[in-house]
Amino acid sequence: MRKLLFALVACVLALMSTACVGGSKYEVLGDCVVYRYWTFSFGWRNDTLPGADVATFKQLSNWLGHDSERVYYEDKLVPGVDVSSLEVIRKPLFRDKRDYFYQADPMHVRDMASFEVIKWFEDDFWARDAQCAYYDTVCIDDADLPSFTILEMSTAKDKHHVYYFGRVLPLADPATYEILNNSVYSRDKSHIWCGNDLLEDADYATFTVDDLNTAHDKHGGFRWERRDTIAGE
């Protein structure tokens, strides 16, 4: 549940900071390379790139740069990237001839030739190749690709499982699983969830979603995954 809340907050902050983030860039200051970016707490910051060679440094985008030997995602050194085949996809995704990288982390893509992003949600995405599906860096080894369907940013399913942020949602029946009214609540034929939290005390027959993060049943209200003090109708 916390991960879903954090994702919603991150989306709001991303929208608020678009203009500032657009000004992020790499700069040479004396004998070092810095990544210049905006923070709400401290304003503009300059973080030095560890080990960057000033003479050979190049900026590929305002979030990806490299010198003759090293690759940097923002201010983070990304080990193991082949500089000669480095390619920008879309923030925060890039690749070389061997693998794709999400931010500063390798994805360990199984089949490079068939890899494709299915759906973007701000900086997160669902993807697949000929062997498996992915949520960001999470590889779903046993996904049934012909039946794989994306429901929303956090959730997808195939004929075998429901996946929440790339992980199997326990007990969920994919044939009957559904998101309720574009809210944080979902259900299958037997269970109700808020995000990945099973609402064990929810009355299935009378459970009703009120808005994004509140609901009620005959026993009372819910706010997110917790019982609220608002009486159900």
PDB file of C-alpha atoms in Angstrom:
ATOM      1  CA  MET A   1       0.000   0.000   0.000  1.00  0.00           C
ATOM      2  CA  ARG A   2       2.822   2.390   0.848  1.00  0.00           C
ATOM      3  CA  LYS A   3       4.391   1.890  -2.586  1.00  0.00           C
ATOM      4  CA  LEU A   4       1.143   2.893  -4.287  1.00  0.00           C
ATOM      5  CA  LEU A   5       0.852   6.007  -2.093  1.00  0.00           C
ATOM      6  CA  PHE A   6       4.443   6.953  -2.822  1.00  0.00           C
ATOM      7  CA  ALA A   7       3.817   6.480  -6.553  1.00  0.00           C
ATOM      8  CA  LEU A   8       0.813   8.820  -6.452  1.00  0.00           C
ATOM      9  CA  VAL A   9       2.797  11.452  -4.560  1.00  0.00           C
ATOM     10  CA  ALA A  10       5.686  11.107  -7.002  1.00  0.00           C
ATOM     11  CA  CYS A  11       3.361  11.741  -9.947  1.00  0.00           C
ATOM     12  CA  VAL A  12       2.102  14.973  -8.357  1.00  0.00           C
ATOM     13  CA  LEU A  13       5.626  16.159  -7.583  1.00  0.00           C
ATOM     14  CA  ALA A  14       6.736  15.338 -11.117  1.00  0.00           C
ATOM     15  CA  LEU A  15       3.997  17.523 -12.570  1.00  0.00           C
ATOM     16  CA  MET A  16       4.861  20.370 -10.189  1.00  0.00           C
ATOM     17  CA  SER A  17       8.550  20.300 -11.020  1.00  0.00           C
ATOM     18  CA  THR A  18       8.510  19.861 -14.802  1.00  0.00           C
ATOM     19  CA  ALA A  19       9.861  23.329 -15.554  1.00  0.00           C
ATOM     20  CA  CYS A  20      12.693  23.012 -13.043  1.00  0.00           C
ATOM     21  CA  VAL A  21      13.683  19.511 -14.107  1.00  0.00           C
ATOM     22  CA  GLY A  22      13.854  20.696 -17.692  1.00  0.00           C
ATOM     23  CA  GLY A  23      16.793  22.870 -16.650  1.00  0.00           C
ATOM     24  CA  SER A  24      18.843  19.950 -15.330  1.00  0.00           C
ATOM     25  CA  LYS A  25      22.114  19.436 -17.197  1.00  0.00           C
ATOM     26  CA  TYR A  26      25.775  18.492 -17.009  1.00  0.00           C
ATOM     27  CA  GLU A  27      28.396  21.211 -16.673  1.00  0.00           C
ATOM     28  CA  VAL A  28      32.182  21.327 -16.517  1.00  0.00           C
ATOM     29  CA  LEU A  29      33.360  23.290 -13.492  1.00  0.00           C
ATOM     30  CA  GLY A  30      37.123  23.535 -13.376  1.00  0.00           C
ATOM     31  CA  ASP A  31      38.600  20.057 -13.401  1.00  0.00           C
ATOM     32  CA  CYS A  32      35.362  18.157 -12.714  1.00  0.00           C
ATOM     33  CA  VAL A  33      31.971  17.443 -14.268  1.00  0.00           C
ATOM     34  CA  VAL A  34      28.841  18.192 -12.235  1.00  0.00           C
ATOM     35  CA  TYR A  35      25.174  17.368 -12.615  1.00  0.00           C
ATOM     36  CA  ARG A  36      23.060  20.472 -12.009  1.00  0.00           C
ATOM     37  CA  TYR A  37      19.479  19.882 -10.861  1.00  0.00           C
ATOM     38  CA  TRP A  38      16.676  21.446  -8.852  1.00  0.00           C
ATOM     39  CA  THR A  39      15.451  20.404  -5.397  1.00  0.00           C
ATOM     40  CA  PHE A  40      12.480  21.822  -3.499  1.00  0.00           C
ATOM     41  CA  SER A  41      14.455  21.918  -0.258  1.00  0.00           C
ATOM     42  CA  PHE A  42      17.759  23.444  -1.410  1.00  0.00           C
ATOM     43  CA  GLY A  43      17.103  24.951  -4.853  1.00  0.00           C
ATOM     44  CA  TRP A  44      19.742  24.277  -7.506  1.00  0.00           C
ATOM     45  CA  ARG A  45      22.430  21.742  -6.619  1.00  0.00           C
ATOM     46  CA  ASN A  46      25.675  20.728  -8.326  1.00  0.00           C
ATOM     47  CA  ASP A  47      26.722  17.123  -7.656  1.00  0.00           C
ATOM     48  CA  THR A  48      30.185  16.065  -8.829  1.00  0.00           C
ATOM     49  CA  LEU A  49      30.290  12.989 -11.073  1.00  0.00           C
ATOM     50  CA  PRO A  50      32.708  10.448  -9.553  1.00  0.00           C
ATOM     51  CA  GLY A  51      35.700   9.834 -11.810  1.00  0.00           C
ATOM     52  CA  ALA A  52      34.340  11.677 -14.849  1.00  0.00           C
ATOM     53  CA  ASP A  53      36.946  12.709 -17.431  1.00  0.00           C
ATOM     54  CA  VAL A  54      36.436  16.359 -18.370  1.00  0.00           C
ATOM     55  CA  ALA A  55      38.251  16.095 -21.699  1.00  0.00           C
ATOM     56  CA  THR A  56      36.032  13.322 -23.127  1.00  0.00           C
ATOM     57  CA  PHE A  57      32.713  13.958 -21.355  1.00  0.00           C
ATOM     58  CA  LYS A  58      29.566  14.267 -23.493  1.00  0.00           C
ATOM     59  CA  GLN A  59      25.933  14.932 -22.562  1.00  0.00           C
ATOM     60  CA  LEU A  60      23.448  12.713 -24.414  1.00  0.00           C
ATOM     61  CA  SER A  61      20.413  14.161 -22.629  1.00  0.00           C
ATOM     62  CA  ASN A  62      19.774  16.231 -19.504  1.00  0.00           C
ATOM     63  CA  TRP A  63      19.869  13.006 -17.479  1.00  0.00           C
ATOM     64  CA  LEU A  64      22.414  10.785 -19.279  1.00  0.00           C
ATOM     65  CA  GLY A  65      26.072  11.481 -20.037  1.00  0.00           C
ATOM     66  CA  HIS A  66      29.353   9.658 -20.549  1.00  0.00           C
ATOM     67  CA  ASP A  67      33.086  10.032 -20.964  1.00  0.00           C
ATOM     68  CA  SER A  68      35.339   7.642 -22.869  1.00  0.00           C
ATOM     69  CA  GLU A  69      34.914   4.875 -20.292  1.00  0.00           C
ATOM     70  CA  ARG A  70      32.036   5.656 -17.918  1.00  0.00           C
ATOM     71  CA  VAL A  71      28.283   6.256 -18.129  1.00  0.00           C
ATOM     72  CA  TYR A  72      26.274   8.406 -15.704  1.00  0.00           C
ATOM     73  CA  TYR A  73      22.561   8.474 -15.013  1.00  0.00           C
ATOM     74  CA  GLU A  74      22.080  11.970 -13.582  1.00  0.00           C
ATOM     75  CA  ASP A  75      24.887  12.046 -10.981  1.00  0.00           C
ATOM     76  CA  LYS A  76      25.182   8.263 -10.541  1.00  0.00           C
ATOM     77  CA  LEU A  77      27.907   6.153 -12.106  1.00  0.00           C
ATOM     78  CA  VAL A  78      26.393   3.165 -13.953  1.00  0.00           C
ATOM     79  CA  PRO A  79      28.875   0.260 -13.984  1.00  0.00           C
ATOM     80  CA  GLY A  80      29.132  -2.228 -16.824  1.00  0.00           C
ATOM     81  CA  VAL A  81      27.728  -0.133 -19.683  1.00  0.00           C
ATOM     82  CA  ASP A  82      29.320  -0.353 -23.136  1.00  0.00           C
ATOM     83  CA  VAL A  83      29.941   3.312 -23.968  1.00  0.00           C
ATOM     84  CA  SER A  84      30.321   2.733 -27.717  1.00  0.00           C
ATOM     85  CA  SER A  85      26.772   1.364 -28.079  1.00  0.00           C
ATOM     86  CA  LEU A  86      25.039   3.630 -25.544  1.00  0.00           C
ATOM     87  CA  GLU A  87      21.563   4.773 -26.642  1.00  0.00           C
ATOM     88  CA  VAL A  88      18.938   6.996 -24.983  1.00  0.00           C
ATOM     89  CA  ILE A  89      15.380   5.590 -25.051  1.00  0.00           C
ATOM     90  CA  ARG A  90      13.288   7.754 -22.720  1.00  0.00           C
ATOM     91  CA  LYS A  91      13.955   8.834 -19.174  1.00  0.00           C
ATOM     92  CA  PRO A  92      14.814   6.791 -17.179  1.00  0.00           C
ATOM     93  CA  LEU A  93      15.452   4.031 -19.770  1.00  0.00           C
ATOM     94  CA  PHE A  94      18.589   3.579 -21.871  1.00  0.00           C
ATOM     95  CA  ARG A  95      20.495   0.687 -23.399  1.00  0.00           C
ATOM     96  CA  ASP A  96      23.732  -0.613 -24.796  1.00  0.00           C
ATOM     97  CA  LYS A  97      24.314  -3.631 -27.042  1.00  0.00           C
ATOM     98  CA  ARG A  98      24.063  -6.050 -24.110  1.00  0.00           C
ATOM     99  CA  ASP A  99      21.265  -4.830 -21.851  1.00  0.00           C
ATOM    100  CA  TYR A 100      18.689  -2.172 -20.984  1.00  0.00           C
ATOM    101  CA  PHE A 101      19.100   0.011 -17.911  1.00  0.00           C
ATOM    102  CA  TYR A 102      16.415   1.565 -15.697  1.00  0.00           C
ATOM    103  CA  GLN A 103      17.941   4.582 -13.973  1.00  0.00           C
ATOM    104  CA  ALA A 104      21.299   3.250 -12.770  1.00  0.00           C
ATOM    105  CA  ASP A 105      20.228  -0.413 -12.594  1.00  0.00           C
ATOM    106  CA  PRO A 106      20.598  -3.147 -15.255  1.00  0.00           C
ATOM    107  CA  MET A 107      17.370  -4.861 -16.260  1.00  0.00           C
ATOM    108  CA  HIS A 108      19.008  -8.149 -17.304  1.00  0.00           C
ATOM    109  CA  VAL A 109      16.765  -8.351 -20.362  1.00  0.00           C
ATOM    110  CA  ARG A 110      16.464 -11.926 -21.612  1.00  0.00           C
ATOM    111  CA  ASP A 111      15.986 -11.224 -25.324  1.00  0.00           C
ATOM    112  CA  MET A 112      17.327  -7.891 -26.537  1.00  0.00           C
ATOM    113  CA  ALA A 113      16.046  -8.269 -30.099  1.00  0.00           C
ATOM    114  CA  SER A 114      12.388  -8.588 -29.077  1.00  0.00           C
ATOM    115  CA  PHE A 115      12.327  -6.237 -26.075  1.00  0.00           C
ATOM    116  CA  GLU A 116       9.639  -3.534 -26.209  1.00  0.00           C
ATOM    117  CA  VAL A 117       7.956  -1.165 -23.782  1.00  0.00           C
ATOM    118  CA  ILE A 118       4.211  -1.847 -23.756  1.00  0.00           C
ATOM    119  CA  LYS A 119       3.030   1.087 -21.655  1.00  0.00           C
ATOM    120  CA  TRP A 120       4.641   4.093 -19.959  1.00  0.00           C
ATOM    121  CA  PHE A 121       3.339   5.692 -16.761  1.00  0.00           C
ATOM    122  CA  GLU A 122       5.496   8.773 -16.153  1.00  0.00           C
ATOM    123  CA  ASP A 123       8.894   7.219 -15.275  1.00  0.00           C
ATOM    124  CA  ASP A 124       7.595   3.653 -14.836  1.00  0.00           C
ATOM    125  CA  PHE A 125       6.700   1.150 -17.524  1.00  0.00           C
ATOM    126  CA  TRP A 126       5.548  -2.353 -18.386  1.00  0.00           C
ATOM    127  CA  ALA A 127       7.578  -4.159 -21.045  1.00  0.00           C
ATOM    128  CA  ARG A 128       8.076  -7.595 -22.573  1.00  0.00           C
ATOM    129  CA  ASP A 129      10.349  -9.635 -24.792  1.00  0.00           C
ATOM    130  CA  ALA A 130       9.981 -13.099 -26.287  1.00  0.00           C
ATOM    131  CA  GLN A 131      10.657 -14.762 -22.938  1.00  0.00           C
ATOM    132  CA  CYS A 132       9.134 -12.717 -20.121  1.00  0.00           C
ATOM    133  CA  ALA A 133       7.437  -9.495 -19.013  1.00  0.00           C
ATOM    134  CA  TYR A 134       8.898  -6.641 -16.970  1.00  0.00           C
ATOM    135  CA  TYR A 135       7.820  -3.921 -14.588  1.00  0.00           C
ATOM    136  CA  ASP A 136      10.763  -1.514 -14.478  1.00  0.00           C
ATOM    137  CA  THR A 137      13.625  -3.787 -13.336  1.00  0.00           C
ATOM    138  CA  VAL A 138      11.348  -6.606 -12.096  1.00  0.00           C
ATOM    139  CA  CYS A 139      11.423  -9.565 -14.485  1.00  0.00           C
ATOM    140  CA  ILE A 140       8.259 -11.708 -14.481  1.00  0.00           C
ATOM    141  CA  ASP A 141       9.704 -15.053 -15.532  1.00  0.00           C
ATOM    142  CA  ASP A 142       6.524 -17.081 -15.755  1.00  0.00           C
ATOM    143  CA  ALA A 143       4.248 -14.471 -17.349  1.00  0.00           C
ATOM    144  CA  ASP A 144       1.916 -15.827 -20.023  1.00  0.00           C
ATOM    145  CA  LEU A 145       2.690 -13.316 -22.766  1.00  0.00           C
ATOM    146  CA  PRO A 146      -0.301 -13.968 -25.079  1.00  0.00           C
ATOM    147  CA  SER A 147      -2.751 -13.177 -22.266  1.00  0.00           C
ATOM    148  CA  PHE A 148      -0.682 -10.477 -20.528  1.00  0.00           C
ATOM    149  CA  THR A 149      -2.830  -7.364 -19.996  1.00  0.00           C
ATOM    150  CA  ILE A 150      -2.057  -4.053 -18.287  1.00  0.00           C
ATOM    151  CA  LEU A 151      -4.846  -2.769 -16.027  1.00  0.00           C
ATOM    152  CA  GLU A 152      -3.223   0.398 -14.611  1.00  0.00           C
ATOM    153  CA  MET A 153       0.155   1.787 -13.573  1.00  0.00           C
ATOM    154  CA  SER A 154       0.622  -0.682 -10.733  1.00  0.00           C
ATOM    155  CA  THR A 155      -1.285  -3.702 -11.972  1.00  0.00           C
ATOM    156  CA  ALA A 156      -1.311  -6.220 -14.797  1.00  0.00           C
ATOM    157  CA  LYS A 157      -2.557  -9.780 -15.220  1.00  0.00           C
ATOM    158  CA  ASP A 158      -2.371 -12.860 -17.417  1.00  0.00           C
ATOM    159  CA  LYS A 159      -4.364 -16.080 -17.368  1.00  0.00           C
ATOM    160  CA  HIS A 160      -2.373 -17.385 -14.403  1.00  0.00           C
ATOM    161  CA  HIS A 161      -1.747 -14.439 -12.073  1.00  0.00           C
ATOM    162  CA  VAL A 162      -2.396 -10.823 -11.145  1.00  0.00           C
ATOM    163  CA  TYR A 163       0.788  -8.743 -10.820  1.00  0.00           C
ATOM    164  CA  TYR A 164       1.152  -5.731  -8.543  1.00  0.00           C
ATOM    165  CA  PHE A 165       4.279  -3.672  -9.308  1.00  0.00           C
ATOM    166  CA  GLY A 166       5.599  -6.786 -11.057  1.00  0.00           C
ATOM    167  CA  ARG A 167       5.016  -9.169  -8.142  1.00  0.00           C
ATOM    168  CA  VAL A 168       2.319 -11.849  -7.969  1.00  0.00           C
ATOM    169  CA  LEU A 169      -0.690 -10.710  -5.941  1.00  0.00           C
ATOM    170  CA  PRO A 170      -1.448 -13.675  -3.648  1.00  0.00           C
ATOM    171  CA  LEU A 171      -4.915 -15.252  -3.817  1.00  0.00           C
ATOM    172  CA  ALA A 172      -6.043 -13.085  -6.754  1.00  0.00           C
ATOM    173  CA  ASP A 173      -8.095 -14.831  -9.445  1.00  0.00           C
ATOM    174  CA  PRO A 174      -7.106 -13.223 -12.784  1.00  0.00           C
ATOM    175  CA  ALA A 175     -10.305 -14.286 -14.545  1.00  0.00           C
ATOM    176  CA  THR A 176     -12.480 -12.182 -12.206  1.00  0.00           C
ATOM    177  CA  TYR A 177     -10.016  -9.564 -10.961  1.00  0.00           C
ATOM    178  CA  GLU A 178     -10.921  -5.918 -11.615  1.00  0.00           C
ATOM    179  CA  ILE A 179     -10.006  -2.388 -10.502  1.00  0.00           C
ATOM    180  CA  LEU A 180     -13.001  -0.673  -8.888  1.00  0.00           C
ATOM    181  CA  ASN A 181     -13.969   2.738 -10.301  1.00  0.00           C
ATOM    182  CA  ASN A 182     -10.377   3.845 -11.041  1.00  0.00           C
ATOM    183  CA  SER A 183      -9.642   3.766  -7.314  1.00  0.00           C
ATOM    184  CA  VAL A 184      -7.023   2.079  -5.122  1.00  0.00           C
ATOM    185  CA  TYR A 185      -9.528  -0.735  -4.508  1.00  0.00           C
ATOM    186  CA  SER A 186      -9.895  -3.953  -6.480  1.00  0.00           C
ATOM    187  CA  ARG A 187     -11.626  -7.306  -6.181  1.00  0.00           C
ATOM    188  CA  ASP A 188     -11.993 -10.765  -7.625  1.00  0.00           C
ATOM    189  CA  LYS A 189     -14.796 -13.265  -7.080  1.00  0.00           C
ATOM    190  CA  SER A 190     -13.873 -13.744  -3.408  1.00  0.00           C
ATOM    191  CA  HIS A 191     -11.575 -10.977  -2.160  1.00  0.00           C
ATOM    192  CA  ILE A 192     -11.181  -7.204  -1.920  1.00  0.00           C
ATOM    193  CA  TRP A 193      -7.857  -5.338  -1.878  1.00  0.00           C
ATOM    194  CA  CYS A 194      -6.548  -1.850  -1.347  1.00  0.00           C
ATOM    195  CA  GLY A 195      -3.394  -1.869  -3.447  1.00  0.00           C
ATOM    196  CA  ASN A 196      -1.779  -5.150  -2.408  1.00  0.00           C
ATOM    197  CA  ASP A 197      -3.388  -5.161   1.056  1.00  0.00           C
ATOM    198  CA  LEU A 198      -6.102  -7.766   1.417  1.00  0.00           C
ATOM    199  CA  LEU A 199      -9.138  -6.301   3.225  1.00  0.00           C
ATOM    200  CA  GLU A 200     -10.005  -9.399   5.194  1.00  0.00           C
ATOM    201  CA  ASP A 201     -12.754  -7.736   7.230  1.00  0.00           C
ATOM    202  CA  ALA A 202     -14.530  -6.123   4.255  1.00  0.00           C
ATOM    203  CA  ASP A 203     -18.081  -7.290   3.618  1.00  0.00           C
ATOM    204  CA  TYR A 204     -17.941  -8.361  -0.005  1.00  0.00           C
ATOM    205  CA  ALA A 205     -21.646  -7.976  -0.780  1.00  0.00           C
ATOM    206  CA  THR A 206     -21.934  -4.388   0.453  1.00  0.00           C
ATOM    207  CA  PHE A 207     -18.458  -3.036  -0.314  1.00  0.00           C
ATOM    208  CA  THR A 208     -18.788   0.241  -2.236  1.00  0.00           C
ATOM    209  CA  VAL A 209     -16.091   2.622  -3.452  1.00  0.00           C
ATOM    210  CA  ASP A 210     -16.714   6.291  -2.644  1.00  0.00           C
ATOM    211  CA  ASP A 211     -13.715   7.946  -4.314  1.00  0.00           C
ATOM    212  CA  LEU A 212     -10.023   7.339  -5.028  1.00  0.00           C
ATOM    213  CA  ASN A 213      -9.048   6.196  -1.527  1.00  0.00           C
ATOM    214  CA  THR A 214     -12.241   5.798   0.507  1.00  0.00           C
ATOM    215  CA  ALA A 215     -14.937   3.129   0.548  1.00  0.00           C
ATOM    216  CA  HIS A 216     -17.522   1.628   2.863  1.00  0.00           C
ATOM    217  CA  ASP A 217     -19.489  -1.522   3.596  1.00  0.00           C
ATOM    218  CA  LYS A 218     -22.337  -2.278   5.990  1.00  0.00           C
ATOM    219  CA  HIS A 219     -19.958  -2.207   8.963  1.00  0.00           C
ATOM    220  CA  GLY A 220     -18.441   1.218   8.284  1.00  0.00           C
ATOM    221  CA  GLY A 221     -15.919   3.096   6.213  1.00  0.00           C
ATOM    222  CA  PHE A 222     -12.426   2.549   4.859  1.00  0.00           C
ATOM    223  CA  ARG A 223      -9.733   5.138   4.209  1.00  0.00           C
ATOM    224  CA  TRP A 224      -7.045   3.484   2.143  1.00  0.00           C
ATOM    225  CA  GLU A 225      -6.607   0.035   3.721  1.00  0.00           C
ATOM    226  CA  ARG A 226      -7.762   0.975   7.235  1.00  0.00           C
ATOM    227  CA  ARG A 227     -11.169   1.114   8.834  1.00  0.00           C
ATOM    228  CA  ASP A 228     -12.328   4.731   9.102  1.00  0.00           C
ATOM    229  CA  THR A 229     -14.679   6.367  11.576  1.00  0.00           C
ATOM    230  CA  ILE A 230     -17.174   7.280   8.837  1.00  0.00           C
ATOM    231  CA  ALA A 231     -20.249   5.101   9.061  1.00  0.00           C
ATOM    232  CA  GLY A 232     -21.220   3.157   5.925  1.00  0.00           C
ATOM    233  CA  GLU A 233     -24.490   3.915   4.217  1.00  0.00           C
TER     234      GLU A 233
END
